[in-house]
CSV table of C-alpha atoms and ligand atoms in Angstrom, one decimal:
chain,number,residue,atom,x,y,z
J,438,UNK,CA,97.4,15.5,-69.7
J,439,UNK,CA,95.3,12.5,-68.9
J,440,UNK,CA,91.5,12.8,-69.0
J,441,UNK,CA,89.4,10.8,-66.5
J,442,UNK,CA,87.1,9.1,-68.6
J,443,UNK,CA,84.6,8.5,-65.5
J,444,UNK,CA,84.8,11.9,-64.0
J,445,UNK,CA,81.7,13.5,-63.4
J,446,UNK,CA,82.5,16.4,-62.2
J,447,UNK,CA,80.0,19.4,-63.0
J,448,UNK,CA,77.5,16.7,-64.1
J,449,UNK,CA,73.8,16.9,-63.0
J,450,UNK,CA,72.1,13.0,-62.3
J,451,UNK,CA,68.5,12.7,-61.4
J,452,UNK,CA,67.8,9.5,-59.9
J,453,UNK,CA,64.1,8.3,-59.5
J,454,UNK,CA,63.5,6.2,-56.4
J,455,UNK,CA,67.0,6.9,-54.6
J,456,UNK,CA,65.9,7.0,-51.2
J,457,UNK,CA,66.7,3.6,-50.2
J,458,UNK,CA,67.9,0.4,-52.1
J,459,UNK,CA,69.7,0.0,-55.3
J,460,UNK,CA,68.6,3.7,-56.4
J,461,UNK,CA,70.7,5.1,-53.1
J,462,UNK,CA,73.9,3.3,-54.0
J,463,UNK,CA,73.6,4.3,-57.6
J,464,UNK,CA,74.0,8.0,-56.7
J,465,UNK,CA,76.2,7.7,-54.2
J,466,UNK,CA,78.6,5.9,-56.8
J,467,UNK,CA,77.6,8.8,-58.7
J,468,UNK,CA,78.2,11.4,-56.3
J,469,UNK,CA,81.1,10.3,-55.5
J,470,UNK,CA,82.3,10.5,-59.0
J,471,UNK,CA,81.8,14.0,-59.0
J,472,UNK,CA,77.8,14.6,-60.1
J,473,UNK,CA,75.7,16.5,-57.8
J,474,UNK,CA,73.0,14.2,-57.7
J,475,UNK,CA,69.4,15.2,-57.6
J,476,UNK,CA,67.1,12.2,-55.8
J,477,UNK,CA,63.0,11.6,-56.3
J,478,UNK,CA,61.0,10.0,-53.8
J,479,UNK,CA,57.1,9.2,-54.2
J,480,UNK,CA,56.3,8.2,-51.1
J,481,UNK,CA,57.1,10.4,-48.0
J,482,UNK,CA,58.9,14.1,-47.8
J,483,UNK,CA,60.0,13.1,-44.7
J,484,UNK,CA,62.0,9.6,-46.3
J,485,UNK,CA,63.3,12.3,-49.2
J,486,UNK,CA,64.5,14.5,-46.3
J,487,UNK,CA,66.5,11.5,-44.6
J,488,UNK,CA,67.6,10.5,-47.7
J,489,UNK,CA,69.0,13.8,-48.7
J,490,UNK,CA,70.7,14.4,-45.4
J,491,UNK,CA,72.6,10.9,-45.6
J,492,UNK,CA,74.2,11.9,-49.0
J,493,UNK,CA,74.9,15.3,-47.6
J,494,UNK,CA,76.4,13.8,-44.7
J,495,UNK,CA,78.6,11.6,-47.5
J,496,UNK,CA,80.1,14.9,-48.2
J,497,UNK,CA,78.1,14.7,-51.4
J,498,UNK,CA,76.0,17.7,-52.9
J,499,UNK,CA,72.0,16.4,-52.9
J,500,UNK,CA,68.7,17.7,-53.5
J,501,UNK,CA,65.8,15.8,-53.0
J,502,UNK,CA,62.2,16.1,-55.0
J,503,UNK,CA,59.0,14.6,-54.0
J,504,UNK,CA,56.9,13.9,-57.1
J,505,UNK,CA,55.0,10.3,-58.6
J,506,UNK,CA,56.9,9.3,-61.5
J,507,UNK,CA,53.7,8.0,-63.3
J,508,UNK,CA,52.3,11.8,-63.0
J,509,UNK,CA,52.9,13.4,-66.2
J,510,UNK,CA,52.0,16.7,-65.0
J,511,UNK,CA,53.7,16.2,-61.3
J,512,UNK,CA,56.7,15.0,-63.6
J,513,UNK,CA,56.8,17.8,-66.0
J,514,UNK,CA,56.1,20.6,-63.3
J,515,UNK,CA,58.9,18.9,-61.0
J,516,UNK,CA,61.6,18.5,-64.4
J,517,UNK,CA,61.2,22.0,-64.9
J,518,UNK,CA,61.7,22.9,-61.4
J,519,UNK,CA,64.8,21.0,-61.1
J,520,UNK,CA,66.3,23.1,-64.1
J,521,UNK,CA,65.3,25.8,-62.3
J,522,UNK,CA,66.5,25.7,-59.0
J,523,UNK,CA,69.3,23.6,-59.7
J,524,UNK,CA,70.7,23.4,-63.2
J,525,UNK,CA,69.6,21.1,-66.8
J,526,UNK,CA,69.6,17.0,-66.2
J,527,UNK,CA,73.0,15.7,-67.8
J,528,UNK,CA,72.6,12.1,-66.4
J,529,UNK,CA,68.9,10.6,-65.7
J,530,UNK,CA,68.6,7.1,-64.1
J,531,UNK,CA,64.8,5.5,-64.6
J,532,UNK,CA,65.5,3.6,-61.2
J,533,UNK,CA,61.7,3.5,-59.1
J,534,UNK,CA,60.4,0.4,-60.0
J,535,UNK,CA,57.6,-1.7,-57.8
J,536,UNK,CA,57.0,-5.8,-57.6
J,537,UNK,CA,54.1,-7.9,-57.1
J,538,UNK,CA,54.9,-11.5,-56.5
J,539,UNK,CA,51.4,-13.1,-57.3
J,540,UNK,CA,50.9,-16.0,-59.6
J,541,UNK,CA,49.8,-14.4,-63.4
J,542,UNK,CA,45.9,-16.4,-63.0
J,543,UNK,CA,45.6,-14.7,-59.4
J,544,UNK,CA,46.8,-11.5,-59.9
J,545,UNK,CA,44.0,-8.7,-60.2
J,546,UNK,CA,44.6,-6.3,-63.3
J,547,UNK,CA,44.9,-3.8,-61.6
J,548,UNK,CA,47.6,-5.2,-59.7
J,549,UNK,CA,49.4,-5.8,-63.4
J,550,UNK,CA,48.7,-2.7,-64.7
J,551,UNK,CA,50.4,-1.2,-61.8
J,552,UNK,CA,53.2,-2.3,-61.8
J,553,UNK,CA,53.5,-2.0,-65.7
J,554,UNK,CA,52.8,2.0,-65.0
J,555,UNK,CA,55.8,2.2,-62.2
J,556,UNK,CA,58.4,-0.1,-63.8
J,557,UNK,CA,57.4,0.4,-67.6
J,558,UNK,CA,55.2,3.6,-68.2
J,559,UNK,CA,57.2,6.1,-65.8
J,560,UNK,CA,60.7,5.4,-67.5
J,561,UNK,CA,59.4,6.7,-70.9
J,562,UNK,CA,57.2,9.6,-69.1
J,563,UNK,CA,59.9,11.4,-67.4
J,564,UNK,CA,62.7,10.1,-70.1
J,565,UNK,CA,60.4,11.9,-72.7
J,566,UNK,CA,60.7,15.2,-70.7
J,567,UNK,CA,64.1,15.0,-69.5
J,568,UNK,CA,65.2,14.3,-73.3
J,569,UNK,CA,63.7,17.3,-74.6
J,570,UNK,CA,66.7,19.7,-72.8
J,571,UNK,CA,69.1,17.1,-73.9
J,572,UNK,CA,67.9,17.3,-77.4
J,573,UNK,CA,68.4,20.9,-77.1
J,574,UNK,CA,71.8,20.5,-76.0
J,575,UNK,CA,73.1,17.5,-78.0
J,576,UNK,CA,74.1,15.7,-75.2
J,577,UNK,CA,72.6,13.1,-72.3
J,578,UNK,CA,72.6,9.8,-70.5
J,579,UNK,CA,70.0,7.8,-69.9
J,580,UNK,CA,70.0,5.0,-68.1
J,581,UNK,CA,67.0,2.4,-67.6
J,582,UNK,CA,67.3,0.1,-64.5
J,583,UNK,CA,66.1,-3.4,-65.7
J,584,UNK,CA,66.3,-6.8,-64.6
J,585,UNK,CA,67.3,-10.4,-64.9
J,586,UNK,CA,63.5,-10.6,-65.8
J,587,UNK,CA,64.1,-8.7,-68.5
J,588,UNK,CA,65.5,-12.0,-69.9
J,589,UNK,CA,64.2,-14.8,-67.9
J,590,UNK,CA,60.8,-15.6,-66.5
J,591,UNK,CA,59.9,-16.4,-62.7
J,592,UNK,CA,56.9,-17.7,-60.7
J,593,UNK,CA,54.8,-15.1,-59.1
J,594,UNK,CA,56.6,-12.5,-61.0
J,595,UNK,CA,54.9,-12.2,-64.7
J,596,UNK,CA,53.8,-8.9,-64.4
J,597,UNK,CA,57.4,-6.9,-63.5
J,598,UNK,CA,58.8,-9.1,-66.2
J,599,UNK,CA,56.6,-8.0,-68.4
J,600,UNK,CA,57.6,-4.4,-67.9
J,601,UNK,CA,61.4,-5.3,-67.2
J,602,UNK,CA,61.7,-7.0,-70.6
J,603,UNK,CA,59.5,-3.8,-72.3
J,604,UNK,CA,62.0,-1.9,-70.6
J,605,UNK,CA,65.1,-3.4,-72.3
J,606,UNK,CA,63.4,-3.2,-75.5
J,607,UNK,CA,62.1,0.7,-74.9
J,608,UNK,CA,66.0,1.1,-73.9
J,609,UNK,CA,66.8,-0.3,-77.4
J,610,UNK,CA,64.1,2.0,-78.9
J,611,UNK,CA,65.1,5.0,-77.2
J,612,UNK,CA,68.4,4.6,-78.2
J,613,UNK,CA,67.1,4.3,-82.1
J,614,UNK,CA,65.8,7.6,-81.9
J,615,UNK,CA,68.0,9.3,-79.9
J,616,UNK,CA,71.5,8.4,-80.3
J,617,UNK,CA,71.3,11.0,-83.5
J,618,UNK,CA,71.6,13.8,-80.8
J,619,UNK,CA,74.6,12.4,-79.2
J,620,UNK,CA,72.5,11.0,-76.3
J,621,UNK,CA,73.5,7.8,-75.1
J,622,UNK,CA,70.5,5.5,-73.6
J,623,UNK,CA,71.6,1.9,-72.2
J,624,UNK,CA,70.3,0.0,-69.2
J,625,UNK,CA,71.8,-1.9,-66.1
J,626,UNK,CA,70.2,-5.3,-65.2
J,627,UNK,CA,70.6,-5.9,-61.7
J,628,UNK,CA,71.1,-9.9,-61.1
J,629,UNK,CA,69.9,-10.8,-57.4
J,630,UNK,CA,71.0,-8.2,-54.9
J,631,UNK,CA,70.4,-7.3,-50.9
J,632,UNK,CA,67.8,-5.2,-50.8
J,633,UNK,CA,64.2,-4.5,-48.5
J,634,UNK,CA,63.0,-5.5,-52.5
J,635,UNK,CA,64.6,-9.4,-51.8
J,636,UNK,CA,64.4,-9.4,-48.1
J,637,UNK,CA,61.2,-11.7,-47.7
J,638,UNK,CA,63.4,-14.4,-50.2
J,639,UNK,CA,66.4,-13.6,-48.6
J,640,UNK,CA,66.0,-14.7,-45.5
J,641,UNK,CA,68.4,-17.7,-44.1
J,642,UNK,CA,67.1,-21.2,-45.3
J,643,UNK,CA,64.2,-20.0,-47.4
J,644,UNK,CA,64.5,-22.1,-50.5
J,645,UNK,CA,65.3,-19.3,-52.9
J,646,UNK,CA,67.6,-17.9,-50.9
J,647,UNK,CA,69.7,-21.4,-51.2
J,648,UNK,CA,68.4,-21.2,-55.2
J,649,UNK,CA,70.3,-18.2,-55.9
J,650,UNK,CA,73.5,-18.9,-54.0
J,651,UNK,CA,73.6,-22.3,-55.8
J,652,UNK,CA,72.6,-20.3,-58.9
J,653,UNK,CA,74.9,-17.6,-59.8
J,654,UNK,CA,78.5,-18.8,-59.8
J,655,UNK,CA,80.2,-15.8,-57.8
J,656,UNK,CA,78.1,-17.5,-55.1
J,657,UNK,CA,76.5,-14.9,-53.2
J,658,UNK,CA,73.9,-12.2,-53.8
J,659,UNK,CA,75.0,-8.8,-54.9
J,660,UNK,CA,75.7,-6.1,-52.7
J,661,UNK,CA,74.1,-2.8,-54.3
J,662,UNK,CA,77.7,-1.2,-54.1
J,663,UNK,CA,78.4,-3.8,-57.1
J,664,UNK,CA,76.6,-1.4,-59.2
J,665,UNK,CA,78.2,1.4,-58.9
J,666,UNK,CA,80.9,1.0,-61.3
J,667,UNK,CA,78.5,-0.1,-64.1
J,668,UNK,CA,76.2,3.3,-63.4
J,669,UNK,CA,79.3,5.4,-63.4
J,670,UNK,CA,80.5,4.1,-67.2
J,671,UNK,CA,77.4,4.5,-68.8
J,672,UNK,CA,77.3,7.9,-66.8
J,673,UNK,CA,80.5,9.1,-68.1
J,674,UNK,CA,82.6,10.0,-71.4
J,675,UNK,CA,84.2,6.8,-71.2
J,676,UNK,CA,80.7,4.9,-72.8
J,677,UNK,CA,79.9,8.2,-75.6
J,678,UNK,CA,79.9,5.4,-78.1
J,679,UNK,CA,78.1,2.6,-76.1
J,680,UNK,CA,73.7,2.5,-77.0
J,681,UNK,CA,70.9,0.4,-76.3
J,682,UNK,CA,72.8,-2.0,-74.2
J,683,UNK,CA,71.9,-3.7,-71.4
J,684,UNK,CA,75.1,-4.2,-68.6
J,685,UNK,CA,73.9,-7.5,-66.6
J,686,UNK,CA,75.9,-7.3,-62.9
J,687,UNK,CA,74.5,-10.6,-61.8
J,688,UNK,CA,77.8,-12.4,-61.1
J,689,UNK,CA,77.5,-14.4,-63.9
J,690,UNK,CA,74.0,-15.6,-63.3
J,691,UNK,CA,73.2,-15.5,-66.8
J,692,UNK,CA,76.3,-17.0,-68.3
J,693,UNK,CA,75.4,-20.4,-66.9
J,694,UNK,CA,72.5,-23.2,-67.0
J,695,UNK,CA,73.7,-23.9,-63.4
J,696,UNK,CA,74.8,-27.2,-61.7
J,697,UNK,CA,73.3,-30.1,-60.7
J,698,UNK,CA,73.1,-29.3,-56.6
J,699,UNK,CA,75.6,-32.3,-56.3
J,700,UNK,CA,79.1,-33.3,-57.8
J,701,UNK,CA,81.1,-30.8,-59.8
J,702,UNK,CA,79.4,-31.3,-63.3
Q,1484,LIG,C1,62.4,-11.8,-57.6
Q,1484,LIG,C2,63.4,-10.7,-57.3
Q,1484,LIG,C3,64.0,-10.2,-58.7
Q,1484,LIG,C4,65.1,-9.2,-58.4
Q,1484,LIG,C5,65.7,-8.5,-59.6
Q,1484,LIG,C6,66.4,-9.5,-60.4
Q,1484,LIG,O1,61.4,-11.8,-56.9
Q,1484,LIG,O2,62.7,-12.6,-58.5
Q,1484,LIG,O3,62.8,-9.6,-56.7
Q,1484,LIG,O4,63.0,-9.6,-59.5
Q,1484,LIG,O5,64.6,-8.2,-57.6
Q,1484,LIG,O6,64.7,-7.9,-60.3
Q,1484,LIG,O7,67.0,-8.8,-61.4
């Protein structure tokens, strides 16, 4: 009998900051591979609420949990209520993530250190809980959400590079210590995608919105369906032997130095 290596079936994903974005169409690709998927939100009960209705209304089984990822005690009280009320975290996706587009000698540090907190800080905080259970059970995913900034650099955006290329590193890290337990920890660097994150340099005729399109050779930017496969595989059976990896879906972005803006060099 054939075994579907991506099935998730009977699988339990938390996803931190799925109520919108790249974080929704991450669980739905997950949910519709079978896990019951298990959203945070920070912001708003009422957003978590929507949110949870729309996946129910996919036909997919949801819960929604409003805590702050950068809460260790909101975190740790909210992990174990999950376990609870729901059953233990096979699959957790470090997906809420914040940007400040400021130039590094005008940004306030307060400014840097939050973002370091959301994007950096909270990945290890609630991976460092959720990895005790799977620890205990000698198996888990873990799956950090990083960046193209996790390799290159970017006007205005020092700060969430900063904690996007700590992240790939932590991933590395994690995946050091952990792997011994049969937990598997990677990452999934988004390249430029459509989202409310890119909308203000997305917009038709701004200059980066021509930049990107002229950058990445697949020509367009990514729609956040495009992830869904890569979140699957490193969800699933079919990566038990894949750690501390990073999965770029950036449609080639990276591959390239890019083209002069005339001629076919
Ligand atoms: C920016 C963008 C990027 C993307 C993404 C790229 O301002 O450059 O927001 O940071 O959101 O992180 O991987």
């Amino acid at each position: 009998m054939s075994v579907n290596l991506f099935d998730l079936t009977g699988k339990i994903a938390l996803i931190t900051g799925a109520t919108h974005g790249l974080g929704k169409a991450m669980a739905i690709g997950l949910g519709n591979a079978g896990a019951t998927i298990i959203i945070n939100g920070a912001s708003s009960q009422e957003k978590l609420d929507i949110a949870v209705s729309e996946y129910k209304a996919l036909g997919l089984k949801a819960f929604g949990y409003l805590f702050d990822v950068t809460d260790e005690t909101q975190v740790i009280r909210n992990i174990a209520k999950i376990e609870r009320e729901v059953g233990v975290i096979d699959v957790l996706v470090n997906n809420a993530g914040i940007i400040k587009r400021i130039p590094l000698e005008e940004m306030e540090v307060s400014d840097f250190e939050k973002v370091i907190k959301v994007d950096l800080v909270s990945p290890f905080i609630v991976s460092k809980h959720v990895v005790q259970g799977m620890i205990k059970r000698k198996a888990g995913k873990i799956i950090n959400i990083c960046s193209m900034m996790s390799e290159l650099g970017r006007n205005t955006v020092g700060a969430y590079a900063a904690a996007k290329g700590g992240l790939k590193m932590l991933t590395r890290n994690m995946a050091t210590e952990w792997a011994k337990h049969n937990i598997q920890i990677n990452g999934i660097g988004p390249g430029y995608f459509a989202t409310s994150q890119t909308a203000p340099i997305r917009v038709d005729g701004h200059p980066f919105n021509e930049f990107i399109i002229s950058r990445t050779p697949a020509g367009r930017w990514g729609d956040p369906e495009d992830l869904q496969g890569a979140v699957i595989f490193l969800s699933s059976k079919a990566s038990d032997f894949v750690n501390g990896q990073i999965i770029y879906v950036d449609g080639g972005i990276l591959a390239t130095i890019g083209k002069p803006s005339s001629g076919n060099l």
